[in-house]
């Protein structure tokens, strides 16, 4: 089923209608210790099975190769059976799968669409993995849906089926420059939510990408794009909330990262603070002759958010630590996304041979 078919301003629900078999059908089951289960799947309301974008409807159709995962516990382990679409009649499809004849009647199951979205434990959907790689077009934008049912072994169907609930939203992202005056065609777009990256790679560079993302509540989201000009563009949103089953449109105002470099001779002054090119370091003690920053400290910037800080010491040593910091006494690197970065420890330049490089997302 194409992903475009399901998302409107409210989630589209799918229902199962069980197909009953008579005694003759039961008698005709093959003697291979397997029972065939048949059920129908249809849209809740045919009038909602199209996605309207800028006044243009995109048709929704089931496809013959659509597959569902039927997940249940057989009393010993969690099991996955694949249900395949066997026939299509407009907005309704019939799916079939088999179960062992020894399975207890009315065994509870979960229904996951598509089958490939089932998690490794066979207990539900792995939404992040299912959405991790995408092509950026509405036609191949994935969807993940989950419902529950019981396996009615006696009647060879599914009973008590809930509506399949969407697990992701669909976005139309438009990539533009920092002031929004012009679009940026991108070869790829990486969206980072927590530790998960969602990578969108269109067949051709474009400024409009359709993306499926899992629902989030009050989370930071970072966007990084490679433009058709080979430049890297970034932007971040500090607190984002969006719901599953919804369609959103969003403009991404993106800009190349800023690089600020402090060389040894740049670092002059007095006191316990030094500022250059929009970046400031504060420390418990600063020796400007020795280029030494001791007793812990903090980097801050007015230019945006740091995404990387590199401290390279040729003659002295650097033993700073803390969240996001890694490396050795010669080179320490911080990675993350913040306008203020603290460190624990000392940076000692021994009078020469110290360099700071800051990468900043505007």
mmCIF file of C-alpha atoms in Angstrom:
data_model
loop_
_atom_site.group_PDB
_atom_site.id
_atom_site.type_symbol
_atom_site.label_atom_id
_atom_site.label_comp_id
_atom_site.label_asym_id
_atom_site.label_seq_id
_atom_site.Cartn_x
_atom_site.Cartn_y
_atom_site.Cartn_z
ATOM 1 C CA UNK A 1 0.000 0.000 0.000
ATOM 2 C CA UNK A 2 1.521 3.299 -0.969
ATOM 3 C CA UNK A 3 2.256 5.565 1.974
ATOM 4 C CA UNK A 4 0.524 8.548 0.433
ATOM 5 C CA UNK A 5 -2.832 7.002 0.903
ATOM 6 C CA UNK A 6 -3.357 7.357 4.597
ATOM 7 C CA UNK A 7 -2.492 10.745 6.001
ATOM 8 C CA UNK A 8 -4.902 13.627 6.280
ATOM 9 C CA UNK A 9 -5.417 16.116 9.092
ATOM 10 C CA UNK A 10 -6.842 13.229 11.057
ATOM 11 C CA UNK A 11 -5.519 9.673 11.062
ATOM 12 C CA UNK A 12 -7.134 7.240 8.623
ATOM 13 C CA UNK A 13 -8.183 4.020 10.333
ATOM 14 C CA UNK A 14 -8.252 0.571 8.775
ATOM 15 C CA UNK A 15 -10.582 -2.197 9.896
ATOM 16 C CA UNK A 16 -10.637 -5.922 9.430
ATOM 17 C CA UNK A 17 -13.825 -7.782 8.610
ATOM 18 C CA UNK A 18 -13.581 -11.507 9.262
ATOM 19 C CA UNK A 19 -14.484 -13.988 6.538
ATOM 20 C CA UNK A 20 -16.253 -17.063 7.801
ATOM 21 C CA UNK A 21 -15.676 -20.498 6.292
ATOM 22 C CA UNK A 22 -18.209 -23.296 6.265
ATOM 23 C CA UNK A 23 -17.566 -26.890 7.279
ATOM 24 C CA UNK A 24 -16.642 -27.885 3.729
ATOM 25 C CA UNK A 25 -13.917 -25.241 3.694
ATOM 26 C CA UNK A 26 -12.532 -26.588 6.942
ATOM 27 C CA UNK A 27 -12.539 -30.124 5.609
ATOM 28 C CA UNK A 28 -10.568 -28.999 2.583
ATOM 29 C CA UNK A 29 -7.638 -27.698 4.630
ATOM 30 C CA UNK A 30 -4.411 -29.423 3.598
ATOM 31 C CA UNK A 31 -3.179 -32.065 5.984
ATOM 32 C CA UNK A 32 0.091 -30.327 6.798
ATOM 33 C CA UNK A 33 -0.601 -29.220 10.382
ATOM 34 C CA UNK A 34 -1.197 -25.660 9.171
ATOM 35 C CA UNK A 35 -4.459 -23.716 9.125
ATOM 36 C CA UNK A 36 -5.082 -20.880 6.675
ATOM 37 C CA UNK A 37 -6.522 -17.685 8.147
ATOM 38 C CA UNK A 38 -8.344 -15.229 5.886
ATOM 39 C CA UNK A 39 -9.446 -11.668 6.684
ATOM 40 C CA UNK A 40 -10.393 -8.543 4.770
ATOM 41 C CA UNK A 41 -8.801 -5.142 5.235
ATOM 42 C CA UNK A 42 -10.475 -1.952 4.111
ATOM 43 C CA UNK A 43 -10.341 1.779 4.624
ATOM 44 C CA UNK A 44 -12.647 3.190 7.257
ATOM 45 C CA UNK A 45 -14.101 5.756 4.887
ATOM 46 C CA UNK A 46 -13.418 5.707 1.151
ATOM 47 C CA UNK A 47 -13.725 9.497 0.983
ATOM 48 C CA UNK A 48 -10.653 9.889 3.215
ATOM 49 C CA UNK A 49 -8.380 7.599 1.211
ATOM 50 C CA UNK A 50 -6.618 10.396 -0.640
ATOM 51 C CA UNK A 51 -4.065 12.959 0.499
ATOM 52 C CA UNK A 52 -4.693 16.551 -0.487
ATOM 53 C CA UNK A 53 -1.562 18.640 -0.969
ATOM 54 C CA UNK A 54 -1.902 22.188 -2.230
ATOM 55 C CA UNK A 55 -5.254 21.289 -3.757
ATOM 56 C CA UNK A 56 -3.972 18.230 -5.605
ATOM 57 C CA UNK A 57 -5.333 14.813 -4.596
ATOM 58 C CA UNK A 58 -2.981 11.859 -4.597
ATOM 59 C CA UNK A 59 -4.743 8.565 -5.242
ATOM 60 C CA UNK A 60 -4.528 5.768 -2.708
ATOM 61 C CA UNK A 61 -4.326 2.156 -3.826
ATOM 62 C CA UNK A 62 -3.475 -1.203 -2.350
ATOM 63 C CA UNK A 63 -0.853 -3.242 -4.149
ATOM 64 C CA UNK A 64 -0.675 -6.976 -4.757
ATOM 65 C CA UNK A 65 2.636 -7.331 -2.938
ATOM 66 C CA UNK A 66 1.495 -5.615 0.285
ATOM 67 C CA UNK A 67 2.269 -7.725 3.339
ATOM 68 C CA UNK A 68 1.319 -7.586 7.007
ATOM 69 C CA UNK A 69 3.039 -9.163 10.008
ATOM 70 C CA UNK A 70 0.874 -11.174 12.389
ATOM 71 C CA UNK A 71 2.693 -11.361 15.748
ATOM 72 C CA UNK A 72 1.684 -13.678 18.572
ATOM 73 C CA UNK A 73 3.072 -15.841 21.374
ATOM 74 C CA UNK A 74 2.583 -19.575 20.943
ATOM 75 C CA UNK A 75 3.159 -20.287 24.621
ATOM 76 C CA UNK A 76 6.885 -20.773 24.118
ATOM 77 C CA UNK A 77 8.128 -17.893 22.015
ATOM 78 C CA UNK A 78 7.067 -14.832 20.071
ATOM 79 C CA UNK A 79 6.219 -15.697 16.474
ATOM 80 C CA UNK A 80 5.891 -13.716 13.241
ATOM 81 C CA UNK A 81 3.675 -14.905 10.397
ATOM 82 C CA UNK A 82 3.438 -12.927 7.159
ATOM 83 C CA UNK A 83 -0.040 -12.204 5.793
ATOM 84 C CA UNK A 84 -0.087 -11.593 2.050
ATOM 85 C CA UNK A 85 -2.660 -9.679 0.023
ATOM 86 C CA UNK A 86 -4.441 -12.324 -2.047
ATOM 87 C CA UNK A 87 -7.040 -10.145 -3.770
ATOM 88 C CA UNK A 88 -7.968 -6.498 -4.171
ATOM 89 C CA UNK A 89 -11.447 -5.079 -4.605
ATOM 90 C CA UNK A 90 -11.289 -1.293 -4.709
ATOM 91 C CA UNK A 91 -10.458 -0.060 -1.221
ATOM 92 C CA UNK A 92 -10.727 -3.557 0.282
ATOM 93 C CA UNK A 93 -8.130 -6.312 0.236
ATOM 94 C CA UNK A 94 -8.143 -9.902 1.395
ATOM 95 C CA UNK A 95 -5.112 -11.187 3.255
ATOM 96 C CA UNK A 96 -4.172 -14.764 4.081
ATOM 97 C CA UNK A 97 -1.631 -16.413 6.344
ATOM 98 C CA UNK A 98 -1.147 -19.753 8.055
ATOM 99 C CA UNK A 99 -0.813 -20.845 11.677
ATOM 100 C CA UNK A 100 0.042 -24.193 13.250
ATOM 101 C CA UNK A 101 -3.012 -26.311 13.998
ATOM 102 C CA UNK A 102 -1.700 -26.684 17.543
ATOM 103 C CA UNK A 103 -2.045 -22.959 18.296
ATOM 104 C CA UNK A 104 -4.593 -22.235 21.019
ATOM 105 C CA UNK A 105 -7.852 -20.775 19.786
ATOM 106 C CA UNK A 106 -8.380 -17.033 20.323
ATOM 107 C CA UNK A 107 -4.667 -16.352 20.683
ATOM 108 C CA UNK A 108 -4.063 -12.600 20.899
ATOM 109 C CA UNK A 109 -2.034 -11.079 18.093
ATOM 110 C CA UNK A 110 -0.688 -7.778 16.854
ATOM 111 C CA UNK A 111 -1.011 -6.721 13.230
ATOM 112 C CA UNK A 112 1.866 -4.648 11.862
ATOM 113 C CA UNK A 113 1.874 -2.989 8.453
ATOM 114 C CA UNK A 114 4.116 -3.403 6.566
ATOM 115 C CA UNK A 115 5.490 -6.790 7.607
ATOM 116 C CA UNK A 116 9.037 -5.447 7.367
ATOM 117 C CA UNK A 117 8.275 -2.987 10.193
ATOM 118 C CA UNK A 118 7.910 -5.755 12.794
ATOM 119 C CA UNK A 119 10.595 -5.540 15.448
ATOM 120 C CA UNK A 120 13.228 -8.211 16.004
ATOM 121 C CA UNK A 121 11.459 -9.464 19.135
ATOM 122 C CA UNK A 122 8.201 -10.040 17.200
ATOM 123 C CA UNK A 123 6.269 -8.011 19.760
ATOM 124 C CA UNK A 124 5.355 -4.888 17.777
ATOM 125 C CA UNK A 125 6.696 -2.342 15.306
ATOM 126 C CA UNK A 126 10.202 -0.924 15.015
ATOM 127 C CA UNK A 127 9.127 2.431 13.653
ATOM 128 C CA UNK A 128 12.543 4.102 13.688
ATOM 129 C CA UNK A 129 14.202 1.382 11.631
ATOM 130 C CA UNK A 130 11.283 1.224 9.204
ATOM 131 C CA UNK A 131 11.550 4.965 8.523
ATOM 132 C CA UNK A 132 15.342 5.319 8.680
ATOM 133 C CA UNK A 133 15.989 5.480 4.906
ATOM 134 C CA UNK A 134 13.629 7.212 2.487
ATOM 135 C CA UNK A 135 13.524 8.592 -1.033
ATOM 136 C CA UNK A 136 11.774 11.879 -0.338
ATOM 137 C CA UNK A 137 8.797 11.425 -2.675
ATOM 138 C CA UNK A 138 5.186 11.075 -1.657
ATOM 139 C CA UNK A 139 4.921 7.860 -3.672
ATOM 140 C CA UNK A 140 7.540 5.991 -1.657
ATOM 141 C CA UNK A 141 7.004 7.708 1.682
ATOM 142 C CA UNK A 142 6.573 4.823 4.150
ATOM 143 C CA UNK A 143 3.885 4.315 6.728
ATOM 144 C CA UNK A 144 3.705 2.080 9.778
ATOM 145 C CA UNK A 145 0.396 0.948 11.319
ATOM 146 C CA UNK A 146 -0.377 -1.302 14.263
ATOM 147 C CA UNK A 147 -3.578 -3.007 15.424
ATOM 148 C CA UNK A 148 -4.642 -5.945 17.570
ATOM 149 C CA UNK A 149 -6.896 -8.979 17.078
ATOM 150 C CA UNK A 150 -7.433 -12.546 18.169
ATOM 151 C CA UNK A 151 -6.846 -15.531 15.934
ATOM 152 C CA UNK A 152 -10.149 -17.404 15.585
ATOM 153 C CA UNK A 153 -8.750 -20.792 14.654
ATOM 154 C CA UNK A 154 -12.136 -22.521 14.594
ATOM 155 C CA UNK A 155 -13.569 -20.136 12.007
ATOM 156 C CA UNK A 156 -10.314 -19.491 10.168
ATOM 157 C CA UNK A 157 -10.344 -15.734 10.536
ATOM 158 C CA UNK A 158 -9.381 -12.823 12.764
ATOM 159 C CA UNK A 159 -11.777 -11.622 15.445
ATOM 160 C CA UNK A 160 -11.935 -8.523 17.611
ATOM 161 C CA UNK A 161 -9.773 -6.581 15.192
ATOM 162 C CA UNK A 162 -8.961 -3.012 16.208
ATOM 163 C CA UNK A 163 -8.403 -0.258 13.689
ATOM 164 C CA UNK A 164 -4.833 -0.091 12.523
ATOM 165 C CA UNK A 165 -3.358 3.044 14.091
ATOM 166 C CA UNK A 166 -0.752 5.146 12.288
ATOM 167 C CA UNK A 167 2.606 5.288 14.053
ATOM 168 C CA UNK A 168 4.108 8.127 12.020
ATOM 169 C CA UNK A 169 3.359 11.538 10.571
ATOM 170 C CA UNK A 170 4.137 12.690 7.041
ATOM 171 C CA UNK A 171 5.919 15.977 6.345
ATOM 172 C CA UNK A 172 6.476 18.060 3.285
ATOM 173 C CA UNK A 173 9.767 19.882 3.908
ATOM 174 C CA UNK A 174 10.840 22.798 1.740
ATOM 175 C CA UNK A 175 14.540 23.656 2.053
ATOM 176 C CA UNK A 176 15.413 27.343 1.785
ATOM 177 C CA UNK A 177 18.327 29.640 2.544
ATOM 178 C CA UNK A 178 18.729 31.322 5.930
ATOM 179 C CA UNK A 179 16.407 34.262 5.206
ATOM 180 C CA UNK A 180 13.885 32.210 3.227
ATOM 181 C CA UNK A 181 14.367 34.200 0.032
ATOM 182 C CA UNK A 182 15.410 31.260 -2.174
ATOM 183 C CA UNK A 183 15.095 27.493 -2.238
ATOM 184 C CA UNK A 184 18.074 25.145 -1.852
ATOM 185 C CA UNK A 185 18.152 21.959 -3.903
ATOM 186 C CA UNK A 186 19.584 19.172 -1.774
ATOM 187 C CA UNK A 187 21.066 15.780 -2.635
ATOM 188 C CA UNK A 188 20.343 14.410 0.827
ATOM 189 C CA UNK A 189 18.704 15.432 4.073
ATOM 190 C CA UNK A 190 19.490 13.864 7.452
ATOM 191 C CA UNK A 191 17.022 14.417 10.285
ATOM 192 C CA UNK A 192 18.312 13.607 13.767
ATOM 193 C CA UNK A 193 15.873 12.962 16.621
ATOM 194 C CA UNK A 194 17.626 11.745 19.746
ATOM 195 C CA UNK A 195 20.133 9.085 18.695
ATOM 196 C CA UNK A 196 18.208 8.143 15.532
ATOM 197 C CA UNK A 197 19.033 9.465 12.068
ATOM 198 C CA UNK A 198 16.454 9.512 9.272
ATOM 199 C CA UNK A 199 18.232 9.800 5.932
ATOM 200 C CA UNK A 200 16.321 11.056 2.891
ATOM 201 C CA UNK A 201 18.063 10.613 -0.455
ATOM 202 C CA UNK A 202 16.049 11.806 -3.474
ATOM 203 C CA UNK A 203 16.807 10.459 -6.928
ATOM 204 C CA UNK A 204 17.469 14.025 -8.096
ATOM 205 C CA UNK A 205 18.377 17.131 -6.113
ATOM 206 C CA UNK A 206 15.236 18.905 -4.958
ATOM 207 C CA UNK A 207 13.995 21.506 -2.499
ATOM 208 C CA UNK A 208 10.767 19.616 -1.683
ATOM 209 C CA UNK A 209 10.943 16.347 0.222
ATOM 210 C CA UNK A 210 8.189 14.192 1.685
ATOM 211 C CA UNK A 211 9.274 12.442 4.858
ATOM 212 C CA UNK A 212 7.671 10.030 7.322
ATOM 213 C CA UNK A 213 8.719 10.548 10.953
ATOM 214 C CA UNK A 214 7.561 8.964 14.211
ATOM 215 C CA UNK A 215 5.447 11.037 16.575
ATOM 216 C CA UNK A 216 7.491 13.075 19.057
ATOM 217 C CA UNK A 217 6.716 15.329 22.011
ATOM 218 C CA UNK A 218 8.884 18.299 22.983
ATOM 219 C CA UNK A 219 12.064 16.979 21.383
ATOM 220 C CA UNK A 220 15.003 18.687 19.706
ATOM 221 C CA UNK A 221 15.316 17.968 15.983
ATOM 222 C CA UNK A 222 18.392 18.688 13.875
ATOM 223 C CA UNK A 223 18.480 18.913 10.073
ATOM 224 C CA UNK A 224 21.614 18.572 7.955
ATOM 225 C CA UNK A 225 21.517 18.715 4.153
ATOM 226 C CA UNK A 226 24.043 18.317 1.376
ATOM 227 C CA UNK A 227 23.201 20.825 -1.326
ATOM 228 C CA UNK A 228 23.531 20.326 -5.052
ATOM 229 C CA UNK A 229 26.384 22.866 -4.736
ATOM 230 C CA UNK A 230 28.204 20.335 -2.461
ATOM 231 C CA UNK A 231 27.851 22.659 0.538
ATOM 232 C CA UNK A 232 26.506 21.482 3.887
ATOM 233 C CA UNK A 233 23.462 23.280 5.268
ATOM 234 C CA UNK A 234 22.048 22.895 8.774
ATOM 235 C CA UNK A 235 19.322 24.076 11.096
ATOM 236 C CA UNK A 236 17.812 22.967 14.396
ATOM 237 C CA UNK A 237 14.488 23.208 16.154
ATOM 238 C CA UNK A 238 14.749 23.157 19.953
ATOM 239 C CA UNK A 239 11.337 21.802 20.901
ATOM 240 C CA UNK A 240 9.182 19.941 18.390
ATOM 241 C CA UNK A 241 5.888 18.113 18.870
ATOM 242 C CA UNK A 242 3.903 16.355 16.158
ATOM 243 C CA UNK A 243 1.333 13.582 16.142
ATOM 244 C CA UNK A 244 1.058 10.316 14.256
ATOM 245 C CA UNK A 245 -1.474 10.160 11.440
ATOM 246 C CA UNK A 246 -1.117 13.853 10.637
ATOM 247 C CA UNK A 247 0.217 15.684 7.598
ATOM 248 C CA UNK A 248 2.438 18.745 8.103
ATOM 249 C CA UNK A 249 4.194 21.281 5.917
ATOM 250 C CA UNK A 250 7.383 22.926 7.172
ATOM 251 C CA UNK A 251 9.960 25.328 5.760
ATOM 252 C CA UNK A 252 13.562 24.576 6.721
ATOM 253 C CA UNK A 253 15.643 27.758 6.683
ATOM 254 C CA UNK A 254 19.127 26.340 6.401
ATOM 255 C CA UNK A 255 22.589 27.874 6.332
ATOM 256 C CA UNK A 256 26.165 26.613 6.007
ATOM 257 C CA UNK A 257 27.901 26.084 9.359
ATOM 258 C CA UNK A 258 30.184 28.838 10.672
ATOM 259 C CA UNK A 259 33.805 28.035 11.487
ATOM 260 C CA UNK A 260 35.609 30.197 14.047
ATOM 261 C CA UNK A 261 39.334 29.597 14.595
ATOM 262 C CA UNK A 262 41.483 30.902 17.436
ATOM 263 C CA UNK A 263 45.202 30.563 16.812
ATOM 264 C CA UNK A 264 47.828 30.951 19.510
ATOM 265 C CA UNK A 265 48.575 34.624 18.806
ATOM 266 C CA UNK A 266 44.872 35.547 18.794
ATOM 267 C CA UNK A 267 44.539 34.855 22.516
ATOM 268 C CA UNK A 268 45.449 38.044 24.362
ATOM 269 C CA UNK A 269 43.918 40.040 27.177
ATOM 270 C CA UNK A 270 43.407 39.886 30.922
ATOM 271 C CA UNK A 271 40.963 38.538 33.457
ATOM 272 C CA UNK A 272 39.141 35.229 33.379
ATOM 273 C CA UNK A 273 37.345 35.660 30.058
ATOM 274 C CA UNK A 274 38.325 35.874 26.390
ATOM 275 C CA UNK A 275 36.083 36.636 23.388
ATOM 276 C CA UNK A 276 36.798 36.554 19.663
ATOM 277 C CA UNK A 277 34.517 36.362 16.606
ATOM 278 C CA UNK A 278 31.349 35.671 18.600
ATOM 279 C CA UNK A 279 32.819 32.941 20.825
ATOM 280 C CA UNK A 280 33.737 33.357 24.502
ATOM 281 C CA UNK A 281 35.652 31.203 26.957
ATOM 282 C CA UNK A 282 35.339 31.711 30.701
ATOM 283 C CA UNK A 283 37.575 29.814 33.113
ATOM 284 C CA UNK A 284 38.405 29.787 36.792
ATOM 285 C CA UNK A 285 41.871 31.045 35.900
ATOM 286 C CA UNK A 286 43.366 32.279 32.600
ATOM 287 C CA UNK A 287 47.080 32.903 32.030
ATOM 288 C CA UNK A 288 47.230 34.793 28.731
ATOM 289 C CA UNK A 289 51.034 34.537 28.511
ATOM 290 C CA UNK A 290 50.992 30.764 28.831
ATOM 291 C CA UNK A 291 47.691 30.402 26.931
ATOM 292 C CA UNK A 292 46.392 28.437 29.897
ATOM 293 C CA UNK A 293 42.720 27.964 30.839
ATOM 294 C CA UNK A 294 42.443 26.238 34.203
ATOM 295 C CA UNK A 295 40.031 25.331 37.006
ATOM 296 C CA UNK A 296 37.195 24.344 34.664
ATOM 297 C CA UNK A 297 35.378 26.611 32.244
ATOM 298 C CA UNK A 298 32.646 27.244 29.679
ATOM 299 C CA UNK A 299 32.517 28.080 25.969
ATOM 300 C CA UNK A 300 29.578 30.215 24.771
ATOM 301 C CA UNK A 301 28.601 31.695 21.409
ATOM 302 C CA UNK A 302 26.190 34.325 20.173
ATOM 303 C CA UNK A 303 26.271 32.931 16.611
ATOM 304 C CA UNK A 304 24.015 29.900 17.093
ATOM 305 C CA UNK A 305 24.828 26.454 18.504
ATOM 306 C CA UNK A 306 28.160 24.695 18.698
ATOM 307 C CA UNK A 307 28.171 21.346 16.924
ATOM 308 C CA UNK A 308 31.904 20.704 17.357
ATOM 309 C CA UNK A 309 34.763 22.177 19.396
ATOM 310 C CA UNK A 310 38.339 21.075 18.763
ATOM 311 C CA UNK A 311 41.214 21.993 21.082
ATOM 312 C CA UNK A 312 44.676 21.160 19.703
ATOM 313 C CA UNK A 313 47.731 21.602 21.940
ATOM 314 C CA UNK A 314 51.191 21.179 20.396
ATOM 315 C CA UNK A 315 53.527 21.866 23.346
ATOM 316 C CA UNK A 316 51.281 21.740 26.405
ATOM 317 C CA UNK A 317 48.446 19.435 27.370
ATOM 318 C CA UNK A 318 44.663 19.306 27.475
ATOM 319 C CA UNK A 319 42.922 17.136 30.051
ATOM 320 C CA UNK A 320 39.381 18.506 29.838
ATOM 321 C CA UNK A 321 36.441 16.157 30.275
ATOM 322 C CA UNK A 322 32.679 16.295 30.682
ATOM 323 C CA UNK A 323 29.590 15.526 28.641
ATOM 324 C CA UNK A 324 30.375 15.344 24.916
ATOM 325 C CA UNK A 325 34.160 15.516 25.299
ATOM 326 C CA UNK A 326 36.588 12.899 23.970
ATOM 327 C CA UNK A 327 40.217 12.605 22.848
ATOM 328 C CA UNK A 328 43.646 12.757 24.460
ATOM 329 C CA UNK A 329 46.050 15.338 25.930
ATOM 330 C CA UNK A 330 47.066 16.530 22.460
ATOM 331 C CA UNK A 331 43.590 16.929 20.974
ATOM 332 C CA UNK A 332 40.214 17.086 22.671
ATOM 333 C CA UNK A 333 36.934 17.211 20.745
ATOM 334 C CA UNK A 334 33.438 18.059 21.893
ATOM 335 C CA UNK A 335 30.404 17.150 19.760
ATOM 336 C CA UNK A 336 26.771 17.950 20.333
ATOM 337 C CA UNK A 337 24.409 20.842 19.728
ATOM 338 C CA UNK A 338 24.393 23.666 22.289
ATOM 339 C CA UNK A 339 25.160 27.372 22.613
ATOM 340 C CA UNK A 340 26.990 26.780 25.899
ATOM 341 C CA UNK A 341 29.515 23.985 26.513
ATOM 342 C CA UNK A 342 31.226 23.337 29.842
ATOM 343 C CA UNK A 343 34.474 21.515 30.499
ATOM 344 C CA UNK A 344 36.116 20.082 33.588
ATOM 345 C CA UNK A 345 39.893 20.306 33.892
ATOM 346 C CA UNK A 346 42.672 22.373 32.329
ATOM 347 C CA UNK A 347 43.862 23.515 28.905
ATOM 348 C CA UNK A 348 47.567 24.400 29.053
ATOM 349 C CA UNK A 349 49.225 25.889 25.974
ATOM 350 C CA UNK A 350 52.779 26.355 27.323
ATOM 351 C CA UNK A 351 52.942 29.805 25.706
ATOM 352 C CA UNK A 352 52.619 28.617 22.116
ATOM 353 C CA UNK A 353 51.153 25.886 19.970
ATOM 354 C CA UNK A 354 47.481 26.039 20.954
ATOM 355 C CA UNK A 355 44.543 26.213 18.562
ATOM 356 C CA UNK A 356 40.748 26.227 18.959
ATOM 357 C CA UNK A 357 38.361 25.435 16.097
ATOM 358 C CA UNK A 358 34.624 25.974 16.633
ATOM 359 C CA UNK A 359 31.962 24.680 14.261
ATOM 360 C CA UNK A 360 28.704 26.547 14.800
ATOM 361 C CA UNK A 361 25.241 25.999 13.404
ATOM 362 C CA UNK A 362 23.715 29.464 12.859
#
